[in-house]
GROMACS .gro file of C-alpha atoms in nm:
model
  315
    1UNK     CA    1  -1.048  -0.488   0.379
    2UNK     CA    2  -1.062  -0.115   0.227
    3UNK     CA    3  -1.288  -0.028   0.514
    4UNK     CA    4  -1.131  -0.148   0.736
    5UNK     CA    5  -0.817   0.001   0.629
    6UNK     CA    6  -0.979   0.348   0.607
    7UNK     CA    7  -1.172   0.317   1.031
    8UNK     CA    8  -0.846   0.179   1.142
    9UNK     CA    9  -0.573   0.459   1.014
   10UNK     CA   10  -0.884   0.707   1.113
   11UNK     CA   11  -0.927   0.512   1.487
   12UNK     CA   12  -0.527   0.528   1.525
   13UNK     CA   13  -0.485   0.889   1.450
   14UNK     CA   14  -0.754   0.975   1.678
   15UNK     CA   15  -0.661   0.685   1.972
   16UNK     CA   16  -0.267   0.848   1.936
   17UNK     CA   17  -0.272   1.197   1.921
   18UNK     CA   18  -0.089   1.398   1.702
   19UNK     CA   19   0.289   1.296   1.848
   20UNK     CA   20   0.219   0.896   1.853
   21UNK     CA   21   0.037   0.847   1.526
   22UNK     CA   22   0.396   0.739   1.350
   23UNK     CA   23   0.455   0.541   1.598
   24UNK     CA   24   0.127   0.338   1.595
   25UNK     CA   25   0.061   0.331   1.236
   26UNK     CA   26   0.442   0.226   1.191
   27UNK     CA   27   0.383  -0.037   1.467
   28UNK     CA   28   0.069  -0.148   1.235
   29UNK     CA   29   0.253  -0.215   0.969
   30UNK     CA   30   0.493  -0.386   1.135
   31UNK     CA   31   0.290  -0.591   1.291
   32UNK     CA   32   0.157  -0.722   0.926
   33UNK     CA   33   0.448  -0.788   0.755
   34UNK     CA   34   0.551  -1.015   1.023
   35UNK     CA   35   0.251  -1.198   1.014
   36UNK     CA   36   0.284  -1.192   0.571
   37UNK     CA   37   0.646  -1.369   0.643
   38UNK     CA   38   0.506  -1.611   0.923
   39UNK     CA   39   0.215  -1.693   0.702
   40UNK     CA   40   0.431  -1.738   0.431
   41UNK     CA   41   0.634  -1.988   0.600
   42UNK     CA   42   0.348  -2.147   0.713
   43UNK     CA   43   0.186  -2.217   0.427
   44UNK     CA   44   0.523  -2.354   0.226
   45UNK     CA   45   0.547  -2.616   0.513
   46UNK     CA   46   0.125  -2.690   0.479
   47UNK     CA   47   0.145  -2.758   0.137
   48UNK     CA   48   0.464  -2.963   0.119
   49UNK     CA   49   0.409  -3.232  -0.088
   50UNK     CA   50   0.142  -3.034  -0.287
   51UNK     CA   51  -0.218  -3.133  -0.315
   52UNK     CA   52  -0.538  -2.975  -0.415
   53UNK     CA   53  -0.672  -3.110  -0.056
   54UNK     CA   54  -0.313  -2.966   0.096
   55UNK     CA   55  -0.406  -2.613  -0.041
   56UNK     CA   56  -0.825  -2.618   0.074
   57UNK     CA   57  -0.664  -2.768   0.443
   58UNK     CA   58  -0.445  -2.466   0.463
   59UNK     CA   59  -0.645  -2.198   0.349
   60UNK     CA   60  -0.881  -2.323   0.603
   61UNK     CA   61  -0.659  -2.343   0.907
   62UNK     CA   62  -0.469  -1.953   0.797
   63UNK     CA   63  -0.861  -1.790   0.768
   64UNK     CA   64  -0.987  -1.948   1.069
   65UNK     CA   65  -0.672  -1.800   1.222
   66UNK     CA   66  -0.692  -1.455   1.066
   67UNK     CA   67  -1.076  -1.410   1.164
   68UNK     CA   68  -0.950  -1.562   1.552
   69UNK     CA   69  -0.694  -1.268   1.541
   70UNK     CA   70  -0.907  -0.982   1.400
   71UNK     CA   71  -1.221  -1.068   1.682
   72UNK     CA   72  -0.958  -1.063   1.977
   73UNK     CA   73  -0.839  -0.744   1.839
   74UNK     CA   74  -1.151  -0.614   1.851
   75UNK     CA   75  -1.208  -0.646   2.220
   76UNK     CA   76  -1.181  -0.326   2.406
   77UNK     CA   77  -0.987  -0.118   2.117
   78UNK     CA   78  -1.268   0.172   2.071
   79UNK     CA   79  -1.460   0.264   2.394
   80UNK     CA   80  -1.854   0.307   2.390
   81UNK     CA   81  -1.956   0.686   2.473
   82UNK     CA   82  -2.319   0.811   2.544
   83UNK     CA   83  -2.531   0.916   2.255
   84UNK     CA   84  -2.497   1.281   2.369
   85UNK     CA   85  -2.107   1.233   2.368
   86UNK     CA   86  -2.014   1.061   2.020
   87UNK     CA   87  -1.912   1.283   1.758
   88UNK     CA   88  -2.132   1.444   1.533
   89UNK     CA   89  -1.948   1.579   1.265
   90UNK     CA   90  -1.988   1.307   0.952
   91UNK     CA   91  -1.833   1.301   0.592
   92UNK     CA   92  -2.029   1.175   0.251
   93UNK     CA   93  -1.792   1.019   0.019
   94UNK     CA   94  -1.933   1.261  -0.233
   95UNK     CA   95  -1.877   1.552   0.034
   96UNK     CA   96  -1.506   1.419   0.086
   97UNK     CA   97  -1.415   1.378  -0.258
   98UNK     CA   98  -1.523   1.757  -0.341
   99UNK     CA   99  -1.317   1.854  -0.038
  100UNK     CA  100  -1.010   1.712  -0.173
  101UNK     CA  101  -1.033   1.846  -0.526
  102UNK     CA  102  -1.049   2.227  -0.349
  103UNK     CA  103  -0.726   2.136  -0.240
  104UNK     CA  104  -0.463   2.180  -0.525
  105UNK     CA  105  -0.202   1.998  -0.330
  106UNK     CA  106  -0.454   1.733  -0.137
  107UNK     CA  107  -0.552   1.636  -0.546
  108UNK     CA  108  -0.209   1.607  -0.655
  109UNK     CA  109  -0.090   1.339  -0.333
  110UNK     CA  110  -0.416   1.174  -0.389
  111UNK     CA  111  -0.293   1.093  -0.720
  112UNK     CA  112   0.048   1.035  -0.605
  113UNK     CA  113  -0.080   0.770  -0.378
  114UNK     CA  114  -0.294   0.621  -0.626
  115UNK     CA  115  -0.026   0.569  -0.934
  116UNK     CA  116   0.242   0.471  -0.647
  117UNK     CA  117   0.074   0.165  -0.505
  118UNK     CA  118  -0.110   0.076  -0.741
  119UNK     CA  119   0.272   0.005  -0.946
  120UNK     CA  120   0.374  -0.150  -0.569
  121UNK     CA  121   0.072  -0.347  -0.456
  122UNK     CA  122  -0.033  -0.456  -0.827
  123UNK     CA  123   0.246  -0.718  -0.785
  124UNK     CA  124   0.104  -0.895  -0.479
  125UNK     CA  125  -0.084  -1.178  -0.708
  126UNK     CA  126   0.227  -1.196  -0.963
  127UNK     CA  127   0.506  -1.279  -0.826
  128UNK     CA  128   0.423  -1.677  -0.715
  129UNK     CA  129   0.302  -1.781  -1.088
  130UNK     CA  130   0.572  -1.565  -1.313
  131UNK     CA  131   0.831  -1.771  -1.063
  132UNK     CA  132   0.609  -2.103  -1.134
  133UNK     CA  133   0.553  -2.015  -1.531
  134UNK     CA  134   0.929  -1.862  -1.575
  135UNK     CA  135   1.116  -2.116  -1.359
  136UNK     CA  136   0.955  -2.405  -1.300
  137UNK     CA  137   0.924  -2.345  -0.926
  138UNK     CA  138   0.767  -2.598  -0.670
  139UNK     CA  139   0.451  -2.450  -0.510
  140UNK     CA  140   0.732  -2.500  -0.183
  141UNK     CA  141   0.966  -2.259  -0.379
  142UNK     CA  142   0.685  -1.944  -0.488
  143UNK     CA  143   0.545  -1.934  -0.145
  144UNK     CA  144   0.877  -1.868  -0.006
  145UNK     CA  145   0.908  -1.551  -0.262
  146UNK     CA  146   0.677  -1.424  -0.001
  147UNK     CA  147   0.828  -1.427   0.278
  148UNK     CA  148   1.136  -1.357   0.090
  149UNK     CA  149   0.957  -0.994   0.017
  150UNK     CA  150   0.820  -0.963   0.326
  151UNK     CA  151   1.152  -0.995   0.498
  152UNK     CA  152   1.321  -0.744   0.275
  153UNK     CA  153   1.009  -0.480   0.388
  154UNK     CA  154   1.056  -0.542   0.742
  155UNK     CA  155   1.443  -0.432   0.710
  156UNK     CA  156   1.364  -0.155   0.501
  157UNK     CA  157   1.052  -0.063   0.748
  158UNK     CA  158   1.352  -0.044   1.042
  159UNK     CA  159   1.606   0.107   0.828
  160UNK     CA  160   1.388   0.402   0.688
  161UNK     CA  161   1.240   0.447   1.085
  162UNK     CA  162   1.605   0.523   1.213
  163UNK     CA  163   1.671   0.739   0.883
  164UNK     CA  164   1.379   0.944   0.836
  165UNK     CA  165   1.476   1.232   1.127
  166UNK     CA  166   1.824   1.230   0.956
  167UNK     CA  167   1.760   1.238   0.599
  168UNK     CA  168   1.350   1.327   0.572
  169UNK     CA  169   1.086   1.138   0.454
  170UNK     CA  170   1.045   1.295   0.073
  171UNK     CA  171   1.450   1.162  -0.004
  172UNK     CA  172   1.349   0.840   0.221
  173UNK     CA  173   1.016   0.786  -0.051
  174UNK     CA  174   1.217   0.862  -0.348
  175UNK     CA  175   1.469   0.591  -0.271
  176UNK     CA  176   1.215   0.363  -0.223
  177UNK     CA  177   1.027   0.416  -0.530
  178UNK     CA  178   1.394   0.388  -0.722
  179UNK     CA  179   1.447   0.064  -0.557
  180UNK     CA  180   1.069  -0.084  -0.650
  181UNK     CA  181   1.168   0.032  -1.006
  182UNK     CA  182   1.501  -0.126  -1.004
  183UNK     CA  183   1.326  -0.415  -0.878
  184UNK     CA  184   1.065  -0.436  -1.151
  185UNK     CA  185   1.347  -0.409  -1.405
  186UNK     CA  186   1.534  -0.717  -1.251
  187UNK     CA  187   1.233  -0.911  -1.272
  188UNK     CA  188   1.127  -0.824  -1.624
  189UNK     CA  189   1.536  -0.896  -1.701
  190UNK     CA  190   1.540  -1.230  -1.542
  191UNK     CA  191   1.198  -1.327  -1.770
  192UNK     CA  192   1.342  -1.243  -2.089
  193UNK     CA  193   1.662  -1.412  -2.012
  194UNK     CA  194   1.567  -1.676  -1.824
  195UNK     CA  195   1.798  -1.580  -1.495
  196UNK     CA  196   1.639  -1.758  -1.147
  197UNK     CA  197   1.928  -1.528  -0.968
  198UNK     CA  198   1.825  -1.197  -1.164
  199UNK     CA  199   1.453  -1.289  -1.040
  200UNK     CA  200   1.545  -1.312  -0.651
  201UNK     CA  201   1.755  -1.022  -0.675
  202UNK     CA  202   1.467  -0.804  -0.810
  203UNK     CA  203   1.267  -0.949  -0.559
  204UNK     CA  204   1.492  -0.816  -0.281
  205UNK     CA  205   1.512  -0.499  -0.412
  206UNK     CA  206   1.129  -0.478  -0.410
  207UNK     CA  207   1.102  -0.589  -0.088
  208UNK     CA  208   1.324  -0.310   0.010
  209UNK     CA  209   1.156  -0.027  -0.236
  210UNK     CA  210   0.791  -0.145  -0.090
  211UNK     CA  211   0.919  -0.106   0.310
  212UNK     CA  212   1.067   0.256   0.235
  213UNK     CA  213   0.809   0.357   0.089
  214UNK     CA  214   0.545   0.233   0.356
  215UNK     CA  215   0.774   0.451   0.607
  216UNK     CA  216   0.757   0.726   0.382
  217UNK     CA  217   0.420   0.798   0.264
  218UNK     CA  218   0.305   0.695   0.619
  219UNK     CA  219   0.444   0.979   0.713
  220UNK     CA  220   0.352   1.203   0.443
  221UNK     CA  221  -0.007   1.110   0.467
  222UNK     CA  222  -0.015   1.233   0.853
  223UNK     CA  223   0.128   1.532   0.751
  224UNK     CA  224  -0.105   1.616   0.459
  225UNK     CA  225  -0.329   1.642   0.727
  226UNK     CA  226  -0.496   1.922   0.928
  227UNK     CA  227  -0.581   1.935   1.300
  228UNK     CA  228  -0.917   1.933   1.266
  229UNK     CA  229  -0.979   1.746   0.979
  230UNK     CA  230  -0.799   1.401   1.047
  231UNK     CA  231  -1.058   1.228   0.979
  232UNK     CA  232  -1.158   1.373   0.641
  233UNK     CA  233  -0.798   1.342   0.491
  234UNK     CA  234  -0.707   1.016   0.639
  235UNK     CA  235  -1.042   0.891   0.479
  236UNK     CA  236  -0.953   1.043   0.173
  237UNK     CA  237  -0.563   0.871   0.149
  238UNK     CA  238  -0.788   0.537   0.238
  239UNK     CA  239  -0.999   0.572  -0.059
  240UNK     CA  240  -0.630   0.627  -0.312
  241UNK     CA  241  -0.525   0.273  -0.099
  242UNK     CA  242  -0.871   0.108  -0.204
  243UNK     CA  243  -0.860   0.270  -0.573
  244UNK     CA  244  -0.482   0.180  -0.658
  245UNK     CA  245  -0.601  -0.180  -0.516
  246UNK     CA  246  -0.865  -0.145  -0.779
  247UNK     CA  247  -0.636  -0.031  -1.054
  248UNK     CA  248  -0.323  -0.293  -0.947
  249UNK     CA  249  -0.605  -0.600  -0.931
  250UNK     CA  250  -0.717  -0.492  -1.312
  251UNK     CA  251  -0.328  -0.492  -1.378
  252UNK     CA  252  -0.250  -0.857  -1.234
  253UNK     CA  253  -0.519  -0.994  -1.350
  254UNK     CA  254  -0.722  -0.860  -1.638
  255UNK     CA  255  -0.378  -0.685  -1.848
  256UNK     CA  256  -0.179  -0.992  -1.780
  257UNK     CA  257  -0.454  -1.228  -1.939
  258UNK     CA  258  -0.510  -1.006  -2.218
  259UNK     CA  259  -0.139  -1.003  -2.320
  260UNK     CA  260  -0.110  -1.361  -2.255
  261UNK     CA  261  -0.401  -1.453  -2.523
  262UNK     CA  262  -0.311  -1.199  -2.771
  263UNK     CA  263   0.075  -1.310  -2.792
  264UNK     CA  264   0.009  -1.688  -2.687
  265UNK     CA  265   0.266  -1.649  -2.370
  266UNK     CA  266   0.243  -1.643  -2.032
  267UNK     CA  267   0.532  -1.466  -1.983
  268UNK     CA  268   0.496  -1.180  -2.182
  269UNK     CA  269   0.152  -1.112  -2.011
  270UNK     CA  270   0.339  -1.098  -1.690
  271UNK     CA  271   0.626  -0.921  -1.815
  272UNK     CA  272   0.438  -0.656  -1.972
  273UNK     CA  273   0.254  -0.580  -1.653
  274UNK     CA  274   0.568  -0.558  -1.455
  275UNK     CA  275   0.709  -0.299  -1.747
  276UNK     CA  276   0.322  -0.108  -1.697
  277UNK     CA  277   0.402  -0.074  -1.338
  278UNK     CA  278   0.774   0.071  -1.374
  279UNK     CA  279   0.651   0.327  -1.544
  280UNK     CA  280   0.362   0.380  -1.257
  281UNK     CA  281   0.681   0.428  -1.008
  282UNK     CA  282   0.827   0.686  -1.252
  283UNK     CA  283   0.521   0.847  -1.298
  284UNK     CA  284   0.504   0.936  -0.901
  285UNK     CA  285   0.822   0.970  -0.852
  286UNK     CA  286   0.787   1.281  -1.101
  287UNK     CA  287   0.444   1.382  -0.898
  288UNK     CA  288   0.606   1.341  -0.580
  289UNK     CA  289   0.853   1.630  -0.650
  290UNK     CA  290   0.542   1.859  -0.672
  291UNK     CA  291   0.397   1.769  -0.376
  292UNK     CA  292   0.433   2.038  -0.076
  293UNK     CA  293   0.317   1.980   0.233
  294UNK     CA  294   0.318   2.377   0.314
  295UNK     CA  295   0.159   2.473   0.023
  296UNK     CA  296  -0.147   2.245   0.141
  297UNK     CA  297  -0.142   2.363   0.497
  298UNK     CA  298  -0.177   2.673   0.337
  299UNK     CA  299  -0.444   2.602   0.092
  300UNK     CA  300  -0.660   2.399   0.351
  301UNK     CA  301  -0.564   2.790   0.584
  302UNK     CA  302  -0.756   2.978   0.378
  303UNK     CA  303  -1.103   2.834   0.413
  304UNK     CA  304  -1.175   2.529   0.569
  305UNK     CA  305  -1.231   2.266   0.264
  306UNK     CA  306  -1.513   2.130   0.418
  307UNK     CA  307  -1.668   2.441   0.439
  308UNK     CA  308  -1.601   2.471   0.079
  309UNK     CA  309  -1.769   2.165  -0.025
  310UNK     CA  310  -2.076   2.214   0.224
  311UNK     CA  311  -2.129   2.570   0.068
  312UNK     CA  312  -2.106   2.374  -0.242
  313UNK     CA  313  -2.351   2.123  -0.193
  314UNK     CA  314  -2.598   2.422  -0.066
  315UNK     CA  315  -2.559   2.637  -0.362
   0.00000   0.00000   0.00000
């Protein structure tokens, strides 16, 4: 999934040209939320009653669907040049990495990336079993919290596209990130008290702090960019998306477990996690106000970075 994310932002930035790549990427993301809150929908109606057999029939029937999908995207989206044609510039990881760390600026929204969705995306395997171990929801009732999400991010994906020329895209990310925060405080709230309406609510408003966000750092990402070095930086935000997967996976799964057996309950494993990743959102949103897009521009100005790093790797 991580490289894929990485060739496709690459492939789109390159395929749209400087103008259209908010657009496409925006029209990306789009596209997969819809298909989360479809899915979502889906799958409450597949497994309704539940069964073990229910679940295996499902996950069948949405992967055979998914890998459908991806092969008849496939077709025709990156045309075949001659050998003498196809581009011949190439970045190591190792190369890319010491490129990024010349970069003062590049370092600091690497990091910024890594601490904000890790706090975002470490929720993605949560939020069905703290509503099953909390409330006593139906398998029916958690798979709709998905789609409940989902929904929420598509408004806030439209609502932060029609703002961000008005208002700009730093003000746009910091209300999202408040939002996510306020959301992870409703939901830790609602554990501790018990509150099915408190839990919802914080689900809406992380819903909405997850789509402006997305809009956001989109943005931000293409413009901690430089003309001739799309690839390299676009690479580099993929690799903080793979890493704060990484980092938000640990988080659901390994933290939560680890709280769980040392204080005997469920819930405060979850509920601790949710508390780790508030703080990730304040964290970033503290980076995020030292992050300058034309202080990098003028950093990556003064010598090419990947210069830097091939003098580097010579010396």
């Amino acid at each position: 999934f991580n490289f894929a994310s990485v060739s496709y932002l690459s492939l789109a930035s390159e395929i749209s040209g400087e103008k259209g790549r908010g657009k496409t990427i925006a029209v990306m993301w789009f596209m997969m939320i819809v298909s989360i809150i479809f899915t979502a929908i889906a799958l409450s109606q597949m497994v309704d009653p539940y069964t073990p057999a229910a679940l295996e029939r499902a996950f069948i029937t949405i992967g055979l669907a998914a890998l459908s999908l991806g092969g008849l995207g496939l077709i025709g989206l990156e045309k075949r040049y001659p050998q003498q044609l196809r581009p011949t510039q190439e970045y190591p990881w190792g190369q890319m990495l010491h490129a990024i760390l010349e970069n003062r600026q590049a370092t600091l929204f690497f990091w910024y990336l890594v601490i904000l969705l890790a706090a975002i995306l470490g929720q993605d395997i949560l939020l069905e079993p703290f509503g099953a171990e909390a409330f006593g929801l139906s398998v029916k009732a958690t798979t709709r919290i998905t789609s409940i999400w989902g929904t929420c991010v598509l408004i806030a994906l439209l609502l932060a596209a029609s703002l961000e020329n008005r208002v700009g895209k730093r003000l746009i990310a910091r209300w999202g990130a408040w939002s996510a925060l306020m959301g992870f405080i409703l939901i830790i709230i609602s554990g501790l008290f018990r509150q099915q309406g408190v839990f919802y609510s914080g689900v809406v408003f992380l819903g909405l702090g997850t789509g402006l966000a997305t809009v956001s750092n989109l943005s931000l990402m293409l413009d901690m960019t430089t003309a001739s070095n799309v690839g390299l930086f676009i690479g580099a935000w993929g690799m903080a998306n793979a890493f704060s997967r990484l980092v938000g996976t640990v988080l659901g799964g390994a933290v939560r477990d680890v709280i769980a057996q040392i204080t005997q309950s469920a819930i405060a494993g979850y509920l601790v996690v949710f508390g780790i990743e508030a703080a990730l959102l304040a964290i970033s949103l503290r980076l995020l106000q030292r992050v300058d897009v034309s202080a990098f521009h003028t950093q990556a100005g003064r010598l090419s970075v990947v210069e830097r790093a091939a003098m580097a790797c010579e010396a």
